[in-house]
Short mmCIF file of N, CA and C in Angstrom, two decimals:
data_model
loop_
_atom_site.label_atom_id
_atom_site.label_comp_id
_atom_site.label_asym_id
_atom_site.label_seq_id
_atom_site.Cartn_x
_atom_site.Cartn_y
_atom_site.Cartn_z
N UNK A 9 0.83 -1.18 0.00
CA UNK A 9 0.00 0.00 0.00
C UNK A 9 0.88 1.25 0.00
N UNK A 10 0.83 2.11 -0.64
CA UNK A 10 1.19 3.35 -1.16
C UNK A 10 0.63 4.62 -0.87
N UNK A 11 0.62 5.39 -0.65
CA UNK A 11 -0.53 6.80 -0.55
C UNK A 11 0.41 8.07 -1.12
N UNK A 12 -0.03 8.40 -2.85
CA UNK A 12 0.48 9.12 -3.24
C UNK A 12 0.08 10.48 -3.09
N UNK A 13 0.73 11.36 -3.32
CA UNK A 13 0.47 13.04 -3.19
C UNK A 13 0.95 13.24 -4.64
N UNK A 14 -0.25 13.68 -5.11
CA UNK A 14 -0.30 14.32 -6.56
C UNK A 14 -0.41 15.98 -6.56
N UNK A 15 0.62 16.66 -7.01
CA UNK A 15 -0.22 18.45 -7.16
C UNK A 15 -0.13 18.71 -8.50
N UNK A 16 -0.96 19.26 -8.82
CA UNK A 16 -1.89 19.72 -10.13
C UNK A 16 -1.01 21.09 -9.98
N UNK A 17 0.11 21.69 -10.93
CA UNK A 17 0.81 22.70 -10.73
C UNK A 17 0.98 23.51 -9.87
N UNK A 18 1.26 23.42 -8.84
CA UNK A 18 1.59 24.04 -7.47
C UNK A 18 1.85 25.17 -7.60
N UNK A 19 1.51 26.33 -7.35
CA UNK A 19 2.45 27.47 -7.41
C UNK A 19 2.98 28.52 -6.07
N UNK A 20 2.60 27.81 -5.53
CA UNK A 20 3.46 28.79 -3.93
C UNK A 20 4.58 27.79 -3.26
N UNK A 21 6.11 28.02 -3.44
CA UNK A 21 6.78 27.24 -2.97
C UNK A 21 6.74 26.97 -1.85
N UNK A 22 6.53 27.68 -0.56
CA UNK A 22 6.27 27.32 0.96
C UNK A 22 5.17 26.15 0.95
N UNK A 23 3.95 25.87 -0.05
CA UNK A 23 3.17 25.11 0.50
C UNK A 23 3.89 23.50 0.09
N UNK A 24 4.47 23.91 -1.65
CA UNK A 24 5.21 22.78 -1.84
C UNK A 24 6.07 21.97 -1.03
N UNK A 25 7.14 22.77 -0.34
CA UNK A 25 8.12 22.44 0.58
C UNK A 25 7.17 21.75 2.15
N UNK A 26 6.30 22.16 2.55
CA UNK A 26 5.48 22.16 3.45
C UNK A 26 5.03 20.44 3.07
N UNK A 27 4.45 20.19 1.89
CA UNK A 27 3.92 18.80 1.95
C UNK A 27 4.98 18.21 1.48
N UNK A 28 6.16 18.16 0.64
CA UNK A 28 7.37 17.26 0.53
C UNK A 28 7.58 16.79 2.01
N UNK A 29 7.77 17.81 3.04
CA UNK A 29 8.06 17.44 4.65
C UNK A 29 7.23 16.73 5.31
N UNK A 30 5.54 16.71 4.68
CA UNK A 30 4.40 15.50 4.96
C UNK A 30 5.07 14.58 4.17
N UNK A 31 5.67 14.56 3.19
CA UNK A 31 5.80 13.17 2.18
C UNK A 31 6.63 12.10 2.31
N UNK A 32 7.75 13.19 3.53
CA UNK A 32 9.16 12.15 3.72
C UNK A 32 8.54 11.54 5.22
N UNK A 33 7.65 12.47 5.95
CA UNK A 33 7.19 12.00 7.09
C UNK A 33 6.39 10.75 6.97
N UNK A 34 5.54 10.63 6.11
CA UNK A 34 4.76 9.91 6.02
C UNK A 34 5.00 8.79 4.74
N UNK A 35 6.40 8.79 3.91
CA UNK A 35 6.69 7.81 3.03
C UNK A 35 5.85 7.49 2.08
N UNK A 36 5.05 8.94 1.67
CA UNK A 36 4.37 9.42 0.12
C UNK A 36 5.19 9.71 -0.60
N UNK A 37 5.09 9.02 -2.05
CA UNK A 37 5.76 9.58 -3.01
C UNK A 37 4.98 11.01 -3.49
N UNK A 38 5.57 12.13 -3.95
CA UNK A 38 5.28 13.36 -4.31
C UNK A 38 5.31 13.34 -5.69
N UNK A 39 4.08 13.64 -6.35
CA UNK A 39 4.03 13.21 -7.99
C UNK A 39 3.82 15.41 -8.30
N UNK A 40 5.03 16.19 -9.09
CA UNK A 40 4.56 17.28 -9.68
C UNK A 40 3.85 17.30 -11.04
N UNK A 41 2.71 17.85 -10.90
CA UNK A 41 1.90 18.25 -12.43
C UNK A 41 2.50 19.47 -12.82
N UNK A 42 3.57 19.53 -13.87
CA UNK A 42 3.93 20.79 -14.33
C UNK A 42 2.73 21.64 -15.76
N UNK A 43 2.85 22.99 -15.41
CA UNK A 43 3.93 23.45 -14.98
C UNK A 43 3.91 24.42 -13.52
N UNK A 44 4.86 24.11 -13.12
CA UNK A 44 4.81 24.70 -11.56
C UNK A 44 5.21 26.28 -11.70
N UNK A 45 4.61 26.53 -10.51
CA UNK A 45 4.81 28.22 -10.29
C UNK A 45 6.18 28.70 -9.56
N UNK A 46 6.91 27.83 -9.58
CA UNK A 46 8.32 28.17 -9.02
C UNK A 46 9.29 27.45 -9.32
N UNK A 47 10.89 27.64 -9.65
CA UNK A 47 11.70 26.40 -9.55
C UNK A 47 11.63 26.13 -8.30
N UNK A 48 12.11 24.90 -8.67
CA UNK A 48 12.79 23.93 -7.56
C UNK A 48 14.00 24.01 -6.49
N UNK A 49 14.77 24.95 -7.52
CA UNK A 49 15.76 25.44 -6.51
C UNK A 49 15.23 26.82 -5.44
N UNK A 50 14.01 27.39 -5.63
CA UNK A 50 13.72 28.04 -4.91
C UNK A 50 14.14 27.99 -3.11
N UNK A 51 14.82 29.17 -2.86
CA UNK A 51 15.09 29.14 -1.48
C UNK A 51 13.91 28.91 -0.58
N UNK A 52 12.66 29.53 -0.51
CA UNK A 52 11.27 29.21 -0.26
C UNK A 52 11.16 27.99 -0.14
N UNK A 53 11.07 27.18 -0.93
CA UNK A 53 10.75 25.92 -1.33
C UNK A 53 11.89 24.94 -0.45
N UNK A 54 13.05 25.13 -0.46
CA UNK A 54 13.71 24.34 0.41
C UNK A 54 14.01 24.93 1.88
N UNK A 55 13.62 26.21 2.22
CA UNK A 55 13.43 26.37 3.53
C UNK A 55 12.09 25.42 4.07
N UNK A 56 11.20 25.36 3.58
CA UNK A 56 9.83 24.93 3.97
C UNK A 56 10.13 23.43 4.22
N UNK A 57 11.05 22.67 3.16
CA UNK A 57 11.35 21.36 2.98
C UNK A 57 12.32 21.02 3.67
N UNK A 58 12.71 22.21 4.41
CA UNK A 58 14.28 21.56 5.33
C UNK A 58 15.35 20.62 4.68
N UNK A 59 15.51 19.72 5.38
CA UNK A 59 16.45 19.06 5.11
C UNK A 59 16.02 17.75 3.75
N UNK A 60 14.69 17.49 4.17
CA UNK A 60 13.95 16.49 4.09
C UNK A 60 13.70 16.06 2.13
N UNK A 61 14.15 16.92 1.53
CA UNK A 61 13.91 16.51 0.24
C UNK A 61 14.99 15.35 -0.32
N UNK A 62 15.99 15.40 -0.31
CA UNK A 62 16.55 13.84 -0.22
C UNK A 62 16.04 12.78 0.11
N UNK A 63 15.07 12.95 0.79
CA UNK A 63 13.68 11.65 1.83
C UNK A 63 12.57 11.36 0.84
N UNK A 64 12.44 12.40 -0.08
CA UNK A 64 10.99 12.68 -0.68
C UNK A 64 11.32 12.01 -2.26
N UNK A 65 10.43 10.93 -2.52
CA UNK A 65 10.61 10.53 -3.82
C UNK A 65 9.82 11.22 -4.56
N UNK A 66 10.38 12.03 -5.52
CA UNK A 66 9.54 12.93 -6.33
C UNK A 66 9.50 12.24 -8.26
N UNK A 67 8.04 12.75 -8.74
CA UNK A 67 8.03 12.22 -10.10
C UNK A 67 7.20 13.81 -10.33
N UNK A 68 8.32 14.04 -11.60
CA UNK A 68 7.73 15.48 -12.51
C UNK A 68 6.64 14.47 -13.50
N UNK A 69 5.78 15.33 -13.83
CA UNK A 69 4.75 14.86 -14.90
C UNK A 69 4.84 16.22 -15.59
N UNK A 70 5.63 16.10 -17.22
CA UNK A 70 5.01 17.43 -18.02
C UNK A 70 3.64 18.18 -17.66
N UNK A 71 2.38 16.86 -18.33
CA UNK A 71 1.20 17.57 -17.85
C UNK A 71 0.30 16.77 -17.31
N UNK A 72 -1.07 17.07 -17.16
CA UNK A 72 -2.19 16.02 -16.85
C UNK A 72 -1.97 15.17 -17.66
N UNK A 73 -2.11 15.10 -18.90
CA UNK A 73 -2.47 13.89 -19.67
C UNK A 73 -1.04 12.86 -19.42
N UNK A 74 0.40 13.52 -18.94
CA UNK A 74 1.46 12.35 -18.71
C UNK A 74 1.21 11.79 -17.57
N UNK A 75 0.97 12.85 -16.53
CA UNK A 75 0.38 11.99 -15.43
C UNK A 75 -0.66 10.87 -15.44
N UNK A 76 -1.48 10.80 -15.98
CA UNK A 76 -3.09 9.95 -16.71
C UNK A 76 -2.34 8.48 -17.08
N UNK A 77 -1.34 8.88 -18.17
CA UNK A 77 -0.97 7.70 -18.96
C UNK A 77 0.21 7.14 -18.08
N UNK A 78 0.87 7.87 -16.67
CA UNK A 78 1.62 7.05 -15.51
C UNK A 78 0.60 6.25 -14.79
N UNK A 79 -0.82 6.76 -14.28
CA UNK A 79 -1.66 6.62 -13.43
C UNK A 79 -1.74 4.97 -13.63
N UNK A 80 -2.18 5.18 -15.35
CA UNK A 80 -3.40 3.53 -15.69
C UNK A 80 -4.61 3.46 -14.98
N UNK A 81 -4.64 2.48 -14.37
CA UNK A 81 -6.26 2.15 -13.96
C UNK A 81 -5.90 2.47 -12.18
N UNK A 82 -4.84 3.23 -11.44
CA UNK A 82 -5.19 2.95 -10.27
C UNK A 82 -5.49 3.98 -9.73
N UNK A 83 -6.60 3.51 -8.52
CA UNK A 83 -7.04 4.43 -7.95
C UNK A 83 -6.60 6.04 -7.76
N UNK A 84 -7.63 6.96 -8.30
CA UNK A 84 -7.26 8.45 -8.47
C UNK A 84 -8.18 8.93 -7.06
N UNK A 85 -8.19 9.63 -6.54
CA UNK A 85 -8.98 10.55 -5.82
C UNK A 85 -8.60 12.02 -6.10
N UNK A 86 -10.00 13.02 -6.19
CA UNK A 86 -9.63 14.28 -6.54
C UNK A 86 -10.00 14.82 -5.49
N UNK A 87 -9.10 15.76 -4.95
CA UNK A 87 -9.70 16.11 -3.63
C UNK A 87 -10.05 18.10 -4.17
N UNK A 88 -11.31 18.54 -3.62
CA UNK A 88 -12.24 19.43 -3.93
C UNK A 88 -13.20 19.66 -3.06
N UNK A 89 -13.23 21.18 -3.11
CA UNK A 89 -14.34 21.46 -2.41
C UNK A 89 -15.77 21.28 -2.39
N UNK A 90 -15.73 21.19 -4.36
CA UNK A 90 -16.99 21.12 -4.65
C UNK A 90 -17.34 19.21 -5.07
N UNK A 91 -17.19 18.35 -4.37
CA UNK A 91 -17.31 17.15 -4.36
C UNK A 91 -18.50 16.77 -3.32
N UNK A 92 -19.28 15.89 -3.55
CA UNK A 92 -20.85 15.63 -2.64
C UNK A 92 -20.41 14.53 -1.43
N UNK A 93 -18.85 13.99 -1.82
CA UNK A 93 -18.31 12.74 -0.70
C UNK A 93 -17.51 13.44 0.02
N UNK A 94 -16.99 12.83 1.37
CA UNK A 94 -16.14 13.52 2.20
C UNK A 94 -15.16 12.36 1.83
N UNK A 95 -14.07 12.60 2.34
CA UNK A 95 -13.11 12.09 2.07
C UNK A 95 -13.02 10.77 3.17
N UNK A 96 -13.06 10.91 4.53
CA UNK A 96 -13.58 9.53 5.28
C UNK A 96 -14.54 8.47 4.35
N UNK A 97 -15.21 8.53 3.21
CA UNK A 97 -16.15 7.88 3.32
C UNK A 97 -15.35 6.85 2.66
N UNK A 98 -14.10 7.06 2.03
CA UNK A 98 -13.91 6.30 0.93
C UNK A 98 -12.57 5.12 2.28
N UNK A 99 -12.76 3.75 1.92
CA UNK A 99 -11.45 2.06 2.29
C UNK A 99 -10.54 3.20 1.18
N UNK A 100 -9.56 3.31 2.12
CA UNK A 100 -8.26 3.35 1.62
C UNK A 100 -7.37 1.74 2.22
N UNK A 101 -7.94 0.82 2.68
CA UNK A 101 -6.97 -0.16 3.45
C UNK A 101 -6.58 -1.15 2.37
N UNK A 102 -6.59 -1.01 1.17
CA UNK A 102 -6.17 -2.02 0.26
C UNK A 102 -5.61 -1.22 -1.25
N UNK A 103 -4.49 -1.51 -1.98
CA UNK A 103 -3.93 -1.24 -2.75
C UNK A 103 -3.10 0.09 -2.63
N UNK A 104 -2.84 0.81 -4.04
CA UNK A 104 -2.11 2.23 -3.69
C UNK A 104 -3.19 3.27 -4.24
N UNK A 105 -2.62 4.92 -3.41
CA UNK A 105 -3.93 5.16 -3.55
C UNK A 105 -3.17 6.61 -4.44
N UNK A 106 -4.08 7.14 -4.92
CA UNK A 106 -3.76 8.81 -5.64
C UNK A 106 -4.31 9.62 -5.20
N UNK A 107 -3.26 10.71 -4.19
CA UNK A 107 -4.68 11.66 -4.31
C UNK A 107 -4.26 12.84 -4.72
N UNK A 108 -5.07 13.83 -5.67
CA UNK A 108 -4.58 14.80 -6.31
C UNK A 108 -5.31 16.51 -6.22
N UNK A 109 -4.42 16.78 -5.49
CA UNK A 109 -4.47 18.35 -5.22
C UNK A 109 -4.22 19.48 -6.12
N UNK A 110 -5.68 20.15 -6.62
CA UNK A 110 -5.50 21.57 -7.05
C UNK A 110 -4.23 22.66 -6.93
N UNK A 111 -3.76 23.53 -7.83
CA UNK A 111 -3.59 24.79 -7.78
C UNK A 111 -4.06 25.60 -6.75
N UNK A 112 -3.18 26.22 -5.93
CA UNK A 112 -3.76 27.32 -4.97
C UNK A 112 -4.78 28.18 -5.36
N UNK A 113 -5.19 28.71 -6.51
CA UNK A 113 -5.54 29.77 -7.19
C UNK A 113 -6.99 29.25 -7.50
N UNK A 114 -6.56 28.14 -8.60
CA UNK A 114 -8.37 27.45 -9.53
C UNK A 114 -8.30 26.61 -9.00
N UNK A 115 -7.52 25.79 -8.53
CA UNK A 115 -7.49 24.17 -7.83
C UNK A 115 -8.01 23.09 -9.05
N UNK A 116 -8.75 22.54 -9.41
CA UNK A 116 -8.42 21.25 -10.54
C UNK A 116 -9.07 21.77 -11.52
N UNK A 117 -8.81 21.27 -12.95
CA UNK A 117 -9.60 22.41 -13.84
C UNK A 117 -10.77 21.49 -13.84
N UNK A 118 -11.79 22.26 -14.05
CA UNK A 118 -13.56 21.64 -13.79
C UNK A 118 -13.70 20.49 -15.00
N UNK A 119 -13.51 20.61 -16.42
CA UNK A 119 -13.48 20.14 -17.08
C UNK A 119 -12.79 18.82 -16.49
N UNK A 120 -12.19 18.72 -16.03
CA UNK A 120 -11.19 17.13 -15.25
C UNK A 120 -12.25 16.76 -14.76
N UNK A 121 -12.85 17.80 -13.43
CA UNK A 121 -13.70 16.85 -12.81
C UNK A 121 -14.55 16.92 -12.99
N UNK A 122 -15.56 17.22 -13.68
CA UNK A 122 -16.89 16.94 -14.54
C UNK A 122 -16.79 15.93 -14.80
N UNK A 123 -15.99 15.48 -15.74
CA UNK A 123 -15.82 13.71 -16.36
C UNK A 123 -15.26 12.62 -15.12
N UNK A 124 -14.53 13.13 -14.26
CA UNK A 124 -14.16 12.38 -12.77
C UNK A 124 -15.06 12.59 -11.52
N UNK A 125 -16.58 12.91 -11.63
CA UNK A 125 -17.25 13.55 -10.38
C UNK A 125 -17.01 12.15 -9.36
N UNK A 126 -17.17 11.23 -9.96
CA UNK A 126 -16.88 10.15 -8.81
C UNK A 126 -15.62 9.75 -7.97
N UNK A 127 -14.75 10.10 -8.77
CA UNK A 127 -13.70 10.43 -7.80
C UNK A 127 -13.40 11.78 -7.15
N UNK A 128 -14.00 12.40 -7.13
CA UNK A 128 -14.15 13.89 -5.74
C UNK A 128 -14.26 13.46 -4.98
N UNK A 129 -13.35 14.51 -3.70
CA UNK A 129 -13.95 13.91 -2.13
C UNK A 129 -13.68 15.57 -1.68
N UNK A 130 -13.94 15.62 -0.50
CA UNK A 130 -14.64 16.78 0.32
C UNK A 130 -14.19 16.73 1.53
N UNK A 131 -13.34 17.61 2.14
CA UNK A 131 -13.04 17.99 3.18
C UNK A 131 -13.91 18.71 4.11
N UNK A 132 -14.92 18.64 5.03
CA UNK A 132 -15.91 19.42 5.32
C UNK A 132 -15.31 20.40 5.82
N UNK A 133 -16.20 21.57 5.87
CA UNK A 133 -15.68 22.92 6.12
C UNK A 133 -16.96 23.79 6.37
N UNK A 134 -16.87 25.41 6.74
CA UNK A 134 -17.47 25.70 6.97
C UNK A 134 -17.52 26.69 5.77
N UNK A 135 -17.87 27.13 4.79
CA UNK A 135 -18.00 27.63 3.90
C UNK A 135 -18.68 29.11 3.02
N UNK A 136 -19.22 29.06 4.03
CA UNK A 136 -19.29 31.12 4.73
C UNK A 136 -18.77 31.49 5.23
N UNK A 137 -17.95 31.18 6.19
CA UNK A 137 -16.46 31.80 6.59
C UNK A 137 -15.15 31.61 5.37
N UNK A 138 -14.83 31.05 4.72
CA UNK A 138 -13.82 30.09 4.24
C UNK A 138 -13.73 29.74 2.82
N UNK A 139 -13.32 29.84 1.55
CA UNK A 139 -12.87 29.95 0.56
C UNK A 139 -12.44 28.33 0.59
N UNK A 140 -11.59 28.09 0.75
CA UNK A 140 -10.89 27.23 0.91
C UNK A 140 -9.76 26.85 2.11
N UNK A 141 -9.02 25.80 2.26
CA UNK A 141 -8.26 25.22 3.39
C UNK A 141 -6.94 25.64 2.89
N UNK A 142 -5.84 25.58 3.23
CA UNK A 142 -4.28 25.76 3.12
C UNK A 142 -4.43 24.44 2.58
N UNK A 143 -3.38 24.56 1.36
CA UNK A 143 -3.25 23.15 0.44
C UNK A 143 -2.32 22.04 1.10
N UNK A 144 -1.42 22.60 1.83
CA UNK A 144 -0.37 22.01 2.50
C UNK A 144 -1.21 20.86 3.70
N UNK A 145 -2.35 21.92 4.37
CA UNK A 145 -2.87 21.30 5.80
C UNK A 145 -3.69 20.52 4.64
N UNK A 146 -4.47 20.70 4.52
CA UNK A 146 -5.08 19.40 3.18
C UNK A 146 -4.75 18.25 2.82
N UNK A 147 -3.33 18.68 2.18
CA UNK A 147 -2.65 17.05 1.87
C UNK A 147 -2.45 16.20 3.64
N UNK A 148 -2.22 16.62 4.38
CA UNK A 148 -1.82 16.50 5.73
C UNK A 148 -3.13 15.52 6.46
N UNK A 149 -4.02 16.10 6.61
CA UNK A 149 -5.53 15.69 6.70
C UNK A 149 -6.19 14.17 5.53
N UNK A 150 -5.59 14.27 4.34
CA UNK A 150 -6.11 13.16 3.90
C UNK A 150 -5.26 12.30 4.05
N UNK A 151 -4.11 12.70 3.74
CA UNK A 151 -2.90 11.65 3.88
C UNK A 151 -2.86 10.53 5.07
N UNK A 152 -3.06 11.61 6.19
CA UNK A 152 -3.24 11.05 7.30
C UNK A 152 -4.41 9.78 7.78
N UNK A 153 -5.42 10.44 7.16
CA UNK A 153 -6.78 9.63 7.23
C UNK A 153 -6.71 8.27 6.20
N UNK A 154 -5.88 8.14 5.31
CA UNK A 154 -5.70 6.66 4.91
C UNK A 154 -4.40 6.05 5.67
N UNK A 155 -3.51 6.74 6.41
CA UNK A 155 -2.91 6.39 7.01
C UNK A 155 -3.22 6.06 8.34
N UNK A 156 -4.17 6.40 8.51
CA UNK A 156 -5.37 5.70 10.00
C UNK A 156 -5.87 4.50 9.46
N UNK A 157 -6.18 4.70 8.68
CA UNK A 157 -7.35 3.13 7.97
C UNK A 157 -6.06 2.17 7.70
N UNK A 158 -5.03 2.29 7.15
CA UNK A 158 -3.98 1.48 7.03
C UNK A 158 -3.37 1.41 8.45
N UNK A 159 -3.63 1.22 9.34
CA UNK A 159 -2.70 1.57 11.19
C UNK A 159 -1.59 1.64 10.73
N UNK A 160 -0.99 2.85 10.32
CA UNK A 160 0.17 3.49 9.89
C UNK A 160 1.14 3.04 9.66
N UNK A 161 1.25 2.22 8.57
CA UNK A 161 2.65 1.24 8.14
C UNK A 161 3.55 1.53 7.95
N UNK A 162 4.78 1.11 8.60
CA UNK A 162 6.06 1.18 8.60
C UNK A 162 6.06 2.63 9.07
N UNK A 163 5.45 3.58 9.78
CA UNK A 163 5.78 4.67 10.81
C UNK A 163 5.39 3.94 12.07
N UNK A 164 6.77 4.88 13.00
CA UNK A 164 6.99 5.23 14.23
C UNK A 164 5.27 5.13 15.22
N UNK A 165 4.93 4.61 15.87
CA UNK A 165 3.69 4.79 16.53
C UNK A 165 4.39 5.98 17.76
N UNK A 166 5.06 5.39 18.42
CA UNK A 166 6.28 5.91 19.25
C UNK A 166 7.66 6.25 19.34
N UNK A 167 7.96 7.36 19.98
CA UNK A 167 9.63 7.28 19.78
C UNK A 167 10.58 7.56 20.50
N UNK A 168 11.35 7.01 21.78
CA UNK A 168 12.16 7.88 22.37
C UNK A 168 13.62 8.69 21.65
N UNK A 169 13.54 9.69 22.49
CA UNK A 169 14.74 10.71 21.67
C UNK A 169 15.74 11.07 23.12
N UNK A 170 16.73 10.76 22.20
CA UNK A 170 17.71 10.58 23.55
C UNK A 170 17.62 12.20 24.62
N UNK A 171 17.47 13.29 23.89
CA UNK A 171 16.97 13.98 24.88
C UNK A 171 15.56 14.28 25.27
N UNK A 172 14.46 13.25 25.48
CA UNK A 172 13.14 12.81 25.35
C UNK A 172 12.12 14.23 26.77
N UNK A 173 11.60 14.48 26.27
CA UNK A 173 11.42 15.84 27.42
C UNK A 173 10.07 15.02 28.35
N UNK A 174 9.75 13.99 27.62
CA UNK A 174 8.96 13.38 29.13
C UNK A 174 9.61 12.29 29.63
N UNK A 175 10.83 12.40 29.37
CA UNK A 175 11.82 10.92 30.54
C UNK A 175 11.69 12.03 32.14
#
């Protein structure tokens, strides 16, 4: 089992760097949909990512359609606001999974998910206050939640640290 992080051209390097540091934490591969809104060498981008991008297996995709023809038949999830499922509803406990995050700005182009409405899922929210969630805390929140349904494989449940502040 797998739990990929897909972004649909990213363009704020802090959020990028921000989920690479979910990706090495959590042993997601990081799939980019170019074209991205920043290089890579961006100082932004590797302050946010710390040390941790050496950890992070990353795959560039020119565009949607290269990503599509990497995908094949496995499981996609589009994660969106405007989706009628929440994202709990969906067994992540068997196979690898995709899940693919909007642009800060438009987030997935509609045309994608018009023809994919069944793979949308929905983060609930409150939506008269709120536009949308931070893309970073997003990936963080779903990632996590198939990583609950999987009882978190091959991560740390616990950890002592030699200078451990509750010894």
């Amino acid at each position: 089992m797998t739990n990929h992080i897909v972004l649909f051209e990213p363009q704020i390097p802090a959020n990028t760097g921000n989920i690479a540091r979910t990706c090495a934490a959590t042993n997601s591969p990081l799939h980019l949909i170019e074209p991205l809104g920043f290089s890579t060498d961006d100082k932004h981008l590797k302050r946010a990512g710390l040390d941790y991008w050496n950890d992070v297996d990353i795959t560039y995709h020119k565009d949607l359609a290269a990503f599509l023809d990497y995908l094949g038949d496995r499981p996609l999830h589009l994660i969106t606001k405007f989706a009628n499922r929440t994202y709990t509803e969906i067994d992540y406990t068997t196979g690898d999974h995709f899940f693919m995050f909007g642009k800060e700005t438009t987030g997935l182009p509609e045309e994608f998910m018009r023809k994919n409405t069944e793979k949308c899922l929905r983060i609930p929210m409150n939506d008269e206050h709120v536009r949308s969630l931070n893309l970073s805390n997003t990936v963080a929140l779903v990632v996590y939640e198939a990583l609950r349904q999987q009882a978190f494989p091959n991560l740390e449940l616990t950890h002592h640290y030699e200078h451990d502040k509750l010894d």
